[in-house]
Amino acid sequence: METDRRRDSRSWDWDSPQCRAQLDEVFFRPQDYIRAGSQEHREFWTFFERFQRFKGKRDMALSKAGSDALKDESRESKSRKKGAVGSVDLGLPKEYDARYRINVSVCTRDVEERLGGSDRRRQTSSGPGKEEIATCRLTLLHFLDFCQRQSFGKLAKLRREQRSLPIFQYRDRIVELVRTHPVVVVAGDTGCGKSTQVPQYLLASGFSHIACTQPRRIACISLAKRVSFESLNQYGSKVGYQIRFETTRTPVTKLLFLTEGLLLRQIQQDAELGRYQVLIVDEVHERHLHCDFLLGVLRSLLRQRPDLRLVLMSATINIKLFSSYFHSAPVLQVPGRLFPIQVIYQPIPPEEQPSRSEKLDPRPYLRVLQGIDQRYPRGRGDLLLFLSGVAEISTIQEACQTYATHTRRWIVLPLHSTLSLAQQDKVFDISPPGVRKCIISTNIAETSVTIDGVRFVVDSGKVKEMSFDPKAKMQRLQEFWISRASSEQRKGRAGRTGPGVCYRLYAESDYEAFAPYAVPEIHRVALDSLVLQMKSMGLGDPRSFVFIDPPPAASIQTALTYLKDQGALDSHGELTAIGKLLAQLPVDVVIGKMLVLGSVFSLVEPVLTLAAALSVQSPYLRSAQHNPDCATARQPLYSNQGDPFTLLNTFNTWVQVKAERGGGSRKWCRRRGLEEQRLYEMVNLRRQFKELLKSHGLLEGEQGAPCRQDRRQRQQRFSERRKLHQLKRDHDLQEGMRRKVLRLEEGEEGAASSGSEGEESGRGRRGKDEAGQSVDIQEVKFKLRHSVTELQEAAGASQDLSSRQQALLKLVLCRGLYPQLALPDEHNATRKDSEQIFHTRNKQGVVIHPTSVFASDPEVLHVPEPEPRETGSEKPESSKHQLLAFVTLLETNKPTSATASECPPCRSALLLVSRSVDTNADCTRVVVDGWLELTLSDADSALRSISSALMLRADWERLLQAQLRNSAPSLDPAPPRPPCLAVSYSLRRLGGLEAQNLYVGPQPALGLPDAPALNPLFVGMKAEPHPMKGGLRVSSFFTYNCLSDSKDLYSECMRTFWSCPHCDFYMPLTPLERMHHEATCRPAGELQPKDEPEDGTAASSKSSSSSSSLTRVYHCDVCDKDLTLTSTQILKHKRQHL
Amino acid sequence: MELGGTEGTPRGLFTCELCELTTPFTYYGQKPPNTRAIVLLEECYVMRDPFCPEKEKFLVLGSTCSLCRKTVCVSADCSLFYTKRFCLRCVREHLDQFPPQIQAELRKKKPTEKTSDLASS
Ligand SMILES: [Zn+2]
Ligand SMILES: [Zn+2]
């Protein structure tokens, strides 16, 4: 047949593109089902070649067996006749043809007729003849049939898998329960399929507007992908997800996966949550802070929304608690699908127990590996080992790697959240035959990460958890015994793919003594953000809110106090203007404060970056720290101003690299031991912050940037974006399809990765593997979301700061971080680098986190040798004392402060940010917040500096309040200048006894002759005796002359002659009078703030004249009048006549 | 990115009477929408191909057995098309009328209607 065709049309060549193109015109026109040039069209021609080869072979085989077939046929026809006697004749064709099995036909009569006509005219032309067309049509039919079979096969497999899940049997029951009950609890263990199936059951039975919350962002994405695939909506948007930076939600989305935190934010905006009909809260047993809170909010929401349906999904842990919290909601318990697991208790013998300071003894762990090798020499099945922390992991990893190198039967892989994502991802790769993976993990693998193929589990029984000390306001990372619930969870990891073994390195009696459940997060963490959110949601007194498991009252109290100190709540516990704003920002209060301050003081760009940097994990990989190459490459990024500034530098430089080299930034990051993912997170977060500030009127919108582009540029950008979108789609399609096979050496590289060599080479190899087929998807997403030019401008703006702006930026940072300050120990200069210690208000002997810049270069913090100046005191006086402002204080063995920043010229900074400033009579001794003491020997400069700081602070407050009130940026906010006074002083932490006997205490109104009638220095503040400290409260934070060492209570006697630097005023004044003069007498040329309220409350010289005791009678020679004026007014008056 | 409008509204649920495979269908007949020159040789239950990014591709789910009128899916375990649709039970009953190629195929296939549960998720 084929040879015939060849003969007939000598010039026809199936492989020639021209010939194929002619057939394309018949079958694959633009209006056809398959269009020329499409993916399917390419697949068709590939199929064509295969099909023709197959047909050729079959034809040959047939002609050989031709005679046999004939005999068969005759026998067949006989039997067929016989069969027809008893039953209906199906009327099937006599001769078999595979074409009869295809239920599709293709009508191309119109084209053929047209062609047929031309065919006769061009007999000798090379156009396709009837036969070519027939061949092509037949192949097309087979191709269509093949495609149908392929897709249907996928569908059938999918349905089969769904039906085999344990939860499938409960499908109707679940739907029924949800229809009839406002709250339903579905409890089922890992593998029962609840997370993927329950939303689908509800969707299929007609519910829409379903939201399903997850504790983790990554789960939102993967579940949305899986469920949209399973519900046959892979390419639609019926199922979507929404996380912090991205959403796939559209108006037709019926099922949305989102994080708990995000749902809470939505409730904040729409208290009724009208957009949802069903809420599914998944993994409630994990008891995350947000989840516990969400349950409380939903519980009260149900009263307003009786139509709302709530489904709680949980592992089979403490189910009663959830059911009873929701008024005995019905519980549906689904058995998990676990294979039997053998539990072996192998308590660690006393001689191998680690003592407090020592490293973990690896022997008990090695014995398990050896045991597995002996007992199960063949077969697959990986080992998962649970340890408490990163240090423990690297100790055991090292020992196991030695064993693995020796036996060549194991690949040892660590797993914890501080690893790079690429390294984390390795645990999912496949080991070569005969080799098992040994994954050494923190409790991240208990619920967050599921690794299939694990058949052995080793459980150390320990976990390191964060706990919060509300008194010291400090986080502690401590090691605990795990709960029975998580012990069972760990065990269960061995039985997901087959029967398994769980080795518990503790005694059965230990197990029985474990707490039944882990301590919920709400009992372990600081509640600042939670309480702030509760306030903004109008939930009343947080102390009386009905939590599923109420947090300790002390934690709530600490949070309330903290929020008051931060100015987010007023004295009645109500939200302030800034508090309202802070509650809208999905960040820590500290970060929120910085953002607000940054925008008020026109430092938006650098502050956005700083805030983003402090909100994500550090991009600096710890593993790369001891790598000398990385250290050298990192050096230029380090800032001696502290970690936040190092991060700022890093980010700005990275943006520059991205602008110049695009995807080349990946390599740039690798060289420096930076996790690029974190920088991408930063750039996303930064943008989110910017939008938040804009929507709250703290930042102007873009000044019509798009208008500047001309049409060509716009088109260029448009087509570039289209290309990027295509890249992203392609990537999404092939994502997760491939798993790599690990090499035996993989673990060895990993073990060496305390100095990231392993990572470097490992990832380098991967990069090469992927180079051909995959794009850097992060780079694609980055380009889709951000304009590099815009970022470059922003980076430029935050890099070229004037020294004034730099100082202001530090102040903003400091004010944000306040009161998280630490003072270096006075003997640090004589200590080794690693032994530098610091003291905070509540904690002595803090060390710096090993990743901090100050840890590697602590000299930056040393007070330079004091100038040999006789000061009369033994304490060193200097103008360059350093204070650390820190983001978190973390206690391990020693308290460690992470991410430290140098506090700017500290005296002024302290005076500008602190909650209370107390002085003695001549202001030479200043106590800040009751624990930091500053002493100055020179009374004159002491007074000058405190006075200027107070004035500056008043300006700050006025500006801030004005901004918040108007909620619109004024055109020129005229940022106040930070004082740059080089005043020498000494700085120390007060001892306990000193701190207790700090104040003189309330005084009967003796002395202080000026006091009763003193002018308000600050808006709305009346100077009056402080009821507790004694002395005179001049402003909300400043109390004058209340320190108990005050030499002289009669400040009348403190009058000294003073001349004002701005006017020619010269008079004997008390310190307070002098401050007042300075507050009202501005240097010529400096404008009074324009937005000063004219209602008379301001400390303006005009309105305060009559009540002031500083007024005196002045005779003006020009006017020839006696005037009662203050000294400043006198000056103003004089100027009139000039 | 939105394909919502063209996904087609389900006209009902298709369920195979042999294997119980259930899925919504959007069209029943011989000429699914957007198929141009393509015609089906039987009345079929059809949906948009969910595994294909292009929105105009169709997927035949099943049809009616020409003998017993049972609704069956197109899986080789449930039915067979040979000029007409036959459920596998009917094929077995009338096996002698089918050509030897098909007879051989069916003999190889053990009558396992219960498909093994080898789910992985
Ligand atoms: Zn079927
Ligand atoms: Zn039938």
PDB file of C-alpha atoms in Angstrom, chain B residues 2-105:
ATOM      1  CA  GLU B   2     -10.375  33.536  33.181  1.00  0.00           C
ATOM      2  CA  LEU B   3     -11.985  30.634  31.438  1.00  0.00           C
ATOM      3  CA  GLY B   4     -15.115  30.716  33.539  1.00  0.00           C
ATOM      4  CA  GLY B   5     -17.426  31.771  30.774  1.00  0.00           C
ATOM      5  CA  THR B   6     -16.479  29.020  28.403  1.00  0.00           C
ATOM      6  CA  GLU B   7     -16.217  26.198  30.855  1.00  0.00           C
ATOM      7  CA  GLY B   8     -19.850  25.434  30.161  1.00  0.00           C
ATOM      8  CA  THR B   9     -22.464  24.893  32.774  1.00  0.00           C
ATOM      9  CA  PRO B  10     -22.932  21.273  33.785  1.00  0.00           C
ATOM     10  CA  ARG B  11     -26.102  19.773  32.370  1.00  0.00           C
ATOM     11  CA  GLY B  12     -26.082  16.945  34.836  1.00  0.00           C
ATOM     12  CA  LEU B  13     -24.017  14.188  36.332  1.00  0.00           C
ATOM     13  CA  PHE B  14     -22.735  11.389  34.219  1.00  0.00           C
ATOM     14  CA  THR B  15     -22.413   8.073  36.079  1.00  0.00           C
ATOM     15  CA  CYS B  16     -21.147   4.864  34.545  1.00  0.00           C
ATOM     16  CA  GLU B  17     -23.448   2.032  35.510  1.00  0.00           C
ATOM     17  CA  LEU B  18     -20.604  -0.427  35.610  1.00  0.00           C
ATOM     18  CA  CYS B  19     -17.718   1.290  37.391  1.00  0.00           C
ATOM     19  CA  GLU B  20     -19.669   4.129  39.016  1.00  0.00           C
ATOM     20  CA  LEU B  21     -17.325   6.773  37.700  1.00  0.00           C
ATOM     21  CA  THR B  22     -19.174  10.022  38.230  1.00  0.00           C
ATOM     22  CA  THR B  23     -18.466  13.397  36.763  1.00  0.00           C
ATOM     23  CA  PRO B  24     -20.511  16.353  35.522  1.00  0.00           C
ATOM     24  CA  PHE B  25     -21.103  16.578  31.751  1.00  0.00           C
ATOM     25  CA  THR B  26     -21.755  19.725  29.783  1.00  0.00           C
ATOM     26  CA  TYR B  27     -23.050  18.330  26.499  1.00  0.00           C
ATOM     27  CA  TYR B  28     -24.952  15.278  25.241  1.00  0.00           C
ATOM     28  CA  GLY B  29     -25.114  14.489  21.548  1.00  0.00           C
ATOM     29  CA  GLN B  30     -22.996  13.999  18.443  1.00  0.00           C
ATOM     30  CA  LYS B  31     -21.753  17.512  17.771  1.00  0.00           C
ATOM     31  CA  PRO B  32     -20.043  19.048  20.786  1.00  0.00           C
ATOM     32  CA  PRO B  33     -19.509  22.817  20.575  1.00  0.00           C
ATOM     33  CA  ASN B  34     -16.380  24.152  18.842  1.00  0.00           C
ATOM     34  CA  THR B  35     -15.473  20.831  17.273  1.00  0.00           C
ATOM     35  CA  ARG B  36     -15.655  22.171  13.653  1.00  0.00           C
ATOM     36  CA  ALA B  37     -15.194  19.310  11.221  1.00  0.00           C
ATOM     37  CA  ILE B  38     -15.435  16.655  13.897  1.00  0.00           C
ATOM     38  CA  VAL B  39     -18.566  14.595  14.373  1.00  0.00           C
ATOM     39  CA  LEU B  40     -19.172  11.857  16.909  1.00  0.00           C
ATOM     40  CA  LEU B  41     -20.527   8.593  15.595  1.00  0.00           C
ATOM     41  CA  GLU B  42     -22.738   8.074  18.645  1.00  0.00           C
ATOM     42  CA  GLU B  43     -24.649  10.176  21.119  1.00  0.00           C
ATOM     43  CA  CYS B  44     -22.121  10.897  23.843  1.00  0.00           C
ATOM     44  CA  TYR B  45     -21.798  12.497  27.253  1.00  0.00           C
ATOM     45  CA  VAL B  46     -19.151  15.135  26.779  1.00  0.00           C
ATOM     46  CA  MET B  47     -17.250  17.633  28.942  1.00  0.00           C
ATOM     47  CA  ARG B  48     -14.508  20.154  28.296  1.00  0.00           C
ATOM     48  CA  ASP B  49     -11.179  18.343  28.499  1.00  0.00           C
ATOM     49  CA  PRO B  50     -10.037  19.342  31.997  1.00  0.00           C
ATOM     50  CA  PHE B  51      -6.453  18.268  31.374  1.00  0.00           C
ATOM     51  CA  CYS B  52      -5.898  20.477  28.380  1.00  0.00           C
ATOM     52  CA  PRO B  53      -5.050  24.154  28.790  1.00  0.00           C
ATOM     53  CA  GLU B  54      -6.927  24.992  25.589  1.00  0.00           C
ATOM     54  CA  LYS B  55     -10.524  25.631  26.391  1.00  0.00           C
ATOM     55  CA  GLU B  56     -12.123  24.301  23.227  1.00  0.00           C
ATOM     56  CA  LYS B  57     -11.061  20.697  23.567  1.00  0.00           C
ATOM     57  CA  PHE B  58     -13.728  18.168  24.423  1.00  0.00           C
ATOM     58  CA  LEU B  59     -13.597  14.867  26.280  1.00  0.00           C
ATOM     59  CA  VAL B  60     -16.042  12.039  25.678  1.00  0.00           C
ATOM     60  CA  LEU B  61     -17.044  10.460  28.978  1.00  0.00           C
ATOM     61  CA  GLY B  62     -19.345   7.710  27.800  1.00  0.00           C
ATOM     62  CA  SER B  63     -22.535   6.797  26.018  1.00  0.00           C
ATOM     63  CA  THR B  64     -25.320   4.222  25.966  1.00  0.00           C
ATOM     64  CA  CYS B  65     -24.799   0.555  25.221  1.00  0.00           C
ATOM     65  CA  SER B  66     -26.521  -0.144  21.909  1.00  0.00           C
ATOM     66  CA  LEU B  67     -27.851  -3.446  23.223  1.00  0.00           C
ATOM     67  CA  CYS B  68     -28.818  -3.132  26.897  1.00  0.00           C
ATOM     68  CA  ARG B  69     -29.133   0.686  26.956  1.00  0.00           C
ATOM     69  CA  LYS B  70     -26.965   0.953  30.045  1.00  0.00           C
ATOM     70  CA  THR B  71     -24.998   4.168  30.451  1.00  0.00           C
ATOM     71  CA  VAL B  72     -21.328   3.241  30.322  1.00  0.00           C
ATOM     72  CA  CYS B  73     -18.043   5.105  30.342  1.00  0.00           C
ATOM     73  CA  VAL B  74     -15.463   4.812  27.569  1.00  0.00           C
ATOM     74  CA  SER B  75     -12.940   2.991  29.777  1.00  0.00           C
ATOM     75  CA  ALA B  76     -11.710  -0.252  28.224  1.00  0.00           C
ATOM     76  CA  ASP B  77     -12.858  -1.971  31.407  1.00  0.00           C
ATOM     77  CA  CYS B  78     -16.461  -0.908  30.879  1.00  0.00           C
ATOM     78  CA  SER B  79     -17.194  -0.634  27.181  1.00  0.00           C
ATOM     79  CA  LEU B  80     -16.008  -0.975  23.633  1.00  0.00           C
ATOM     80  CA  PHE B  81     -16.789   0.862  20.454  1.00  0.00           C
ATOM     81  CA  TYR B  82     -16.937  -1.184  17.298  1.00  0.00           C
ATOM     82  CA  THR B  83     -19.145   0.693  14.866  1.00  0.00           C
ATOM     83  CA  LYS B  84     -21.463   0.985  17.861  1.00  0.00           C
ATOM     84  CA  ARG B  85     -21.077   1.192  21.642  1.00  0.00           C
ATOM     85  CA  PHE B  86     -21.262  -2.074  23.585  1.00  0.00           C
ATOM     86  CA  CYS B  87     -20.897  -2.491  27.314  1.00  0.00           C
ATOM     87  CA  LEU B  88     -18.395  -5.161  28.165  1.00  0.00           C
ATOM     88  CA  ARG B  89     -21.084  -7.459  29.522  1.00  0.00           C
ATOM     89  CA  CYS B  90     -22.905  -7.412  26.218  1.00  0.00           C
ATOM     90  CA  VAL B  91     -19.635  -7.930  24.342  1.00  0.00           C
ATOM     91  CA  ARG B  92     -18.964 -11.061  26.394  1.00  0.00           C
ATOM     92  CA  GLU B  93     -22.470 -12.317  25.767  1.00  0.00           C
ATOM     93  CA  HIS B  94     -22.094 -11.936  22.011  1.00  0.00           C
ATOM     94  CA  LEU B  95     -18.378 -12.456  21.788  1.00  0.00           C
ATOM     95  CA  ASP B  96     -18.677 -14.851  18.859  1.00  0.00           C
ATOM     96  CA  GLN B  97     -19.963 -12.108  16.597  1.00  0.00           C
ATOM     97  CA  PHE B  98     -16.882  -9.952  17.162  1.00  0.00           C
ATOM     98  CA  PRO B  99     -13.781 -10.307  15.045  1.00  0.00           C
ATOM     99  CA  PRO B 100     -10.931 -12.500  16.365  1.00  0.00           C
ATOM    100  CA  GLN B 101      -8.757  -9.510  17.277  1.00  0.00           C
ATOM    101  CA  ILE B 102     -11.345  -8.339  19.764  1.00  0.00           C
ATOM    102  CA  GLN B 103     -12.017 -11.826  21.039  1.00  0.00           C
ATOM    103  CA  ALA B 104      -8.323 -12.275  21.773  1.00  0.00           C
ATOM    104  CA  GLU B 105      -8.177  -8.961  23.571  1.00  0.00           C
TER     105      GLU B 105
END
